[in-house]
PDB file of C-alpha atoms in Angstrom:
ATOM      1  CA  UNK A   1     116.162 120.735  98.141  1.00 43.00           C
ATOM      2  CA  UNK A   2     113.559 120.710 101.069  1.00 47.00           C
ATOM      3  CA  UNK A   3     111.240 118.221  99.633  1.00 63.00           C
ATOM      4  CA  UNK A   4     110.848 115.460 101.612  1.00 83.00           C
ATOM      5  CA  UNK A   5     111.521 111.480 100.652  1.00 87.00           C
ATOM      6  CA  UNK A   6     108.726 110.224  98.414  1.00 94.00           C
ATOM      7  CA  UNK A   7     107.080 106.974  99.103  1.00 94.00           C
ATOM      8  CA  UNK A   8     107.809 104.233  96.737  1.00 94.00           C
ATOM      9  CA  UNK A   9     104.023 104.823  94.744  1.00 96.00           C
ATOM     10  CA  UNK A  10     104.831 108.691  94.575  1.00 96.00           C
ATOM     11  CA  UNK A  11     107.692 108.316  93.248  1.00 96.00           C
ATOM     12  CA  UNK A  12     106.808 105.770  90.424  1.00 96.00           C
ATOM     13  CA  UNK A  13     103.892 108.179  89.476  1.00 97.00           C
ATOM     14  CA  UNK A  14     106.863 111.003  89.624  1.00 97.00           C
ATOM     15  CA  UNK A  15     109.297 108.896  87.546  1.00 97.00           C
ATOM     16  CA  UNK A  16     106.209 108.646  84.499  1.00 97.00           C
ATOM     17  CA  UNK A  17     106.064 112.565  84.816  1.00 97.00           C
ATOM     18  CA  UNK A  18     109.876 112.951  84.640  1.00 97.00           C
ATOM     19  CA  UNK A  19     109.993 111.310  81.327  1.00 96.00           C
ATOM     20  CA  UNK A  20     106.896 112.285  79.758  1.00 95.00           C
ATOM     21  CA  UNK A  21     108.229 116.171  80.761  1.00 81.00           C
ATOM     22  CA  UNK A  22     105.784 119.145  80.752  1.00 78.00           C
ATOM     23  CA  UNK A  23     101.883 118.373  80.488  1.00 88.00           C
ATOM     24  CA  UNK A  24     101.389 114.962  81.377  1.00 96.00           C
ATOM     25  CA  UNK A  25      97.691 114.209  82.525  1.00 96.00           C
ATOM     26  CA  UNK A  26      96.252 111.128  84.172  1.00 96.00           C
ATOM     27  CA  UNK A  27      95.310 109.635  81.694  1.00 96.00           C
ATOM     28  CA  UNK A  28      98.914 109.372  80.480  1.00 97.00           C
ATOM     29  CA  UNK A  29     100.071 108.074  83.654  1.00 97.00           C
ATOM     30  CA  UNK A  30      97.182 105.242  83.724  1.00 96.00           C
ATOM     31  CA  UNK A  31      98.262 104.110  80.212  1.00 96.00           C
ATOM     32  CA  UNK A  32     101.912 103.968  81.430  1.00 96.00           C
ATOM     33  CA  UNK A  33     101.025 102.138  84.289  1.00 96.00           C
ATOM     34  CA  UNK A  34      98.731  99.515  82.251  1.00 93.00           C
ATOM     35  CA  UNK A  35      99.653  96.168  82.971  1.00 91.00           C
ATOM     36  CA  UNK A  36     102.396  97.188  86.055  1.00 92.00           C
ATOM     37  CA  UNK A  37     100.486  98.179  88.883  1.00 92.00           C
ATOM     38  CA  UNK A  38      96.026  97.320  89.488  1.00 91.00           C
ATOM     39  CA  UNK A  39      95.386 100.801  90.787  1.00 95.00           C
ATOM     40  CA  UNK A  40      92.164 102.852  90.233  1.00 95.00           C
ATOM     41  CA  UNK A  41      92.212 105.850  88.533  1.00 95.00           C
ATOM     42  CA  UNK A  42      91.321 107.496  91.966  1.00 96.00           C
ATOM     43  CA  UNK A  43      94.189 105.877  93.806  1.00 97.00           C
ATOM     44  CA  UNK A  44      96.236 107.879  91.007  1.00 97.00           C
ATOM     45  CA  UNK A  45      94.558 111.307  91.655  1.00 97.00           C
ATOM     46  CA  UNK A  46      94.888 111.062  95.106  1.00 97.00           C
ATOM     47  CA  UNK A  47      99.230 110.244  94.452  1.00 97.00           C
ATOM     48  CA  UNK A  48      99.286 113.499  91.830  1.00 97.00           C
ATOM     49  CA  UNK A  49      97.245 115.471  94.750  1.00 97.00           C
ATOM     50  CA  UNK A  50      99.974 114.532  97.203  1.00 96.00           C
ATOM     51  CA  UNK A  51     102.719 115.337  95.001  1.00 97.00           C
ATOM     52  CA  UNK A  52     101.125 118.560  94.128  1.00 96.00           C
ATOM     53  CA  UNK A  53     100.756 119.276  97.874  1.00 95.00           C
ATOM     54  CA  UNK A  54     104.545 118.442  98.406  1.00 94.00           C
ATOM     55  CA  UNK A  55     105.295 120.816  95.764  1.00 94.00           C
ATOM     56  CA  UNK A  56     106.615 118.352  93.410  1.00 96.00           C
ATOM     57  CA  UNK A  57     104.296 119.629  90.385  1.00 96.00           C
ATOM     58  CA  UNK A  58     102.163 122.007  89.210  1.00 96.00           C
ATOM     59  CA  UNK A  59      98.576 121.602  88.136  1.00 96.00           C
ATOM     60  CA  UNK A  60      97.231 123.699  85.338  1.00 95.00           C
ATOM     61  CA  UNK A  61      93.718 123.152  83.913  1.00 92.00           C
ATOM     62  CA  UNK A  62      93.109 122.756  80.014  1.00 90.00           C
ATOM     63  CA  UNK A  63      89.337 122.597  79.908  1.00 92.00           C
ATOM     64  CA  UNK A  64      88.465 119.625  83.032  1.00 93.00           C
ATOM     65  CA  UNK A  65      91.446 117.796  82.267  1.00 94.00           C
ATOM     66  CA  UNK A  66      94.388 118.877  84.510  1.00 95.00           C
ATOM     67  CA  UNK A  67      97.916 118.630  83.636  1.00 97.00           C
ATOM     68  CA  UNK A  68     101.139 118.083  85.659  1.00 97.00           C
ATOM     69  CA  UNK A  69     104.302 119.194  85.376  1.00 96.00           C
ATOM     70  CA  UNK A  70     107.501 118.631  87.466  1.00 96.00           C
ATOM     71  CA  UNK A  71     108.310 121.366  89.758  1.00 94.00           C
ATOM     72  CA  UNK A  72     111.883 119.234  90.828  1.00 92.00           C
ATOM     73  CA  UNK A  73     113.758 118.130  87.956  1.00 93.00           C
ATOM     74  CA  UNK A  74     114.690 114.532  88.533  1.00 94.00           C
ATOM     75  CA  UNK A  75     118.724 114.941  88.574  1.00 94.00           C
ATOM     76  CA  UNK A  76     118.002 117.001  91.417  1.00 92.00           C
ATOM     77  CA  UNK A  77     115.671 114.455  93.463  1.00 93.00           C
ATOM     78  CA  UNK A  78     117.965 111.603  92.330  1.00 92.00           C
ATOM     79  CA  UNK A  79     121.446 113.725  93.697  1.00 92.00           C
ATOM     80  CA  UNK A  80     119.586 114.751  97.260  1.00 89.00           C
ATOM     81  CA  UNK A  81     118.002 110.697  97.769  1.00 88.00           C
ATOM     82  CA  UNK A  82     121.456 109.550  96.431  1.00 88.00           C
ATOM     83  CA  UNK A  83     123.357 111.473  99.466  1.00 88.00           C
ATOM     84  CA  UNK A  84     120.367 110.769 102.311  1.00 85.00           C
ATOM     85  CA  UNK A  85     120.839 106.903 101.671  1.00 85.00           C
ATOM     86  CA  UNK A  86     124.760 107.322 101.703  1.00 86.00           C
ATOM     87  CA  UNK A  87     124.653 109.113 104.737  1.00 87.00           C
ATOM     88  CA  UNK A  88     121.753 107.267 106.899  1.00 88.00           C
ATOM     89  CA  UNK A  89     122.491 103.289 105.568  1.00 88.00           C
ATOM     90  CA  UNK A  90     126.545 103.569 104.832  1.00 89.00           C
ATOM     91  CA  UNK A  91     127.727 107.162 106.830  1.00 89.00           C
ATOM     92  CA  UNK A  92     128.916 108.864 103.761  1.00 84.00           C
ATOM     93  CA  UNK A  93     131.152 106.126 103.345  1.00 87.00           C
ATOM     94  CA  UNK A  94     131.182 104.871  99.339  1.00 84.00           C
ATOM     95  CA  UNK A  95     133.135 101.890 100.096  1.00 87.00           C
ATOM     96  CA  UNK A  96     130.609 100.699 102.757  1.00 88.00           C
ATOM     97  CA  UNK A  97     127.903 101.141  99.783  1.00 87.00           C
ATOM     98  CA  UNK A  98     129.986  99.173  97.106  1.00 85.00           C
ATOM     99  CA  UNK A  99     131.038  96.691  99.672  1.00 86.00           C
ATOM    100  CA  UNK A 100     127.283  95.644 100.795  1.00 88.00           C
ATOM    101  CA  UNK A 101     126.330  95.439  97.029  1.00 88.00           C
ATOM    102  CA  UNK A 102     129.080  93.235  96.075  1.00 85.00           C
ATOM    103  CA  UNK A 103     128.616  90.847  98.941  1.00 87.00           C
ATOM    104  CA  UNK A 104     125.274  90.861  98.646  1.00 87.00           C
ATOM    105  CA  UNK A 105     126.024  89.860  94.981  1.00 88.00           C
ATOM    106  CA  UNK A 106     123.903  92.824  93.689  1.00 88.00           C
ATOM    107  CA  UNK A 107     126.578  93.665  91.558  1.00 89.00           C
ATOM    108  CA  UNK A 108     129.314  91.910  89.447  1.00 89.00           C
ATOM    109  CA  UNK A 109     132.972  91.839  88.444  1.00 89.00           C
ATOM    110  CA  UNK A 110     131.609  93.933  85.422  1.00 92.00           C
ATOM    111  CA  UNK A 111     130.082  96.382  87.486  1.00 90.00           C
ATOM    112  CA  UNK A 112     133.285  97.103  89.593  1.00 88.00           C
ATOM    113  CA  UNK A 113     135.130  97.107  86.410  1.00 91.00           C
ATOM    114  CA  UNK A 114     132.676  99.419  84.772  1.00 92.00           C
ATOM    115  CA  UNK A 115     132.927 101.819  88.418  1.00 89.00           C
ATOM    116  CA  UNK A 116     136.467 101.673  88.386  1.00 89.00           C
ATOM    117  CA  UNK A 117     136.818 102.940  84.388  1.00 90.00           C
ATOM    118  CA  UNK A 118     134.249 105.902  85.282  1.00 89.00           C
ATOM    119  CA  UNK A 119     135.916 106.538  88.437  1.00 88.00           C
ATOM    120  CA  UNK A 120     139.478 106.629  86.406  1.00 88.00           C
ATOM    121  CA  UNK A 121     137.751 109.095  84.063  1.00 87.00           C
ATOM    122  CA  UNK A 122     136.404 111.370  86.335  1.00 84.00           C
ATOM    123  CA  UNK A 123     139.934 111.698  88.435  1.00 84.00           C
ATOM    124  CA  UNK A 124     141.527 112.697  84.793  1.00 80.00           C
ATOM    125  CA  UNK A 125     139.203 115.237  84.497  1.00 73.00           C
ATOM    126  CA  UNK A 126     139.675 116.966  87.820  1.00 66.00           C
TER     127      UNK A 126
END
């Protein structure tokens, strides 16, 4: 993917457009955001014109209202970020990653446990 790193705003505007999927308009994203962030319906339009810029959506009209849609599926974004932070904070090293979040107490026994089962399953299946 050649799409740069969104900024933290972008990307919550991009994560409302993920789920809501095909034809979400502003209006949908102010609701969403109702209550979690104080920004002005410009402040919004100028994010979505960004992220239309970037080429992560499309706008189509439907009489004055326009309507987004994802151009990047989210798995995608999510797999690309996931291997830039590896690689710049931990250099590609997974242990590093897990090590930092346990003594940083970001994660629990349960959550190594939980890592450990998934990791079992997905060495049985290769």
């Amino acid at each position: 993917m050649s799409k740069q790193r969104l900024p933290d705003a972008e990307l919550e505007i991009m994560k409302i457009i993920w789920r809501n999927g095909e034809g979400t308009t502003s209006a949908y994203i102010m609701e969403k955001l109702e209550g979690k962030k104080e920004w002005a319906v410009t402040t919004v339009l100028n994010f979505l014109a960004r992220l239309a810029d970037r080429g992560f959506v499309t706008v189509s009209k439907n009489g004055k209202t326009n309507i987004y849609s994802p151009i990047i599926e989210e798995e995608e974004y999510l797999k690309t970020e996931s291997k830039s932070f590896l690689e710049r904070l931990h250099g590609n090293s997974v242990k590093s990653l897990v090590a930092s979040l346990y003594g940083g107490n970001a994660i629990s026994n349960d959550d190594l446990e939980e890592l450990k089962r998934y990791i079992d399953e997905k060495a049985v299946l290769k």
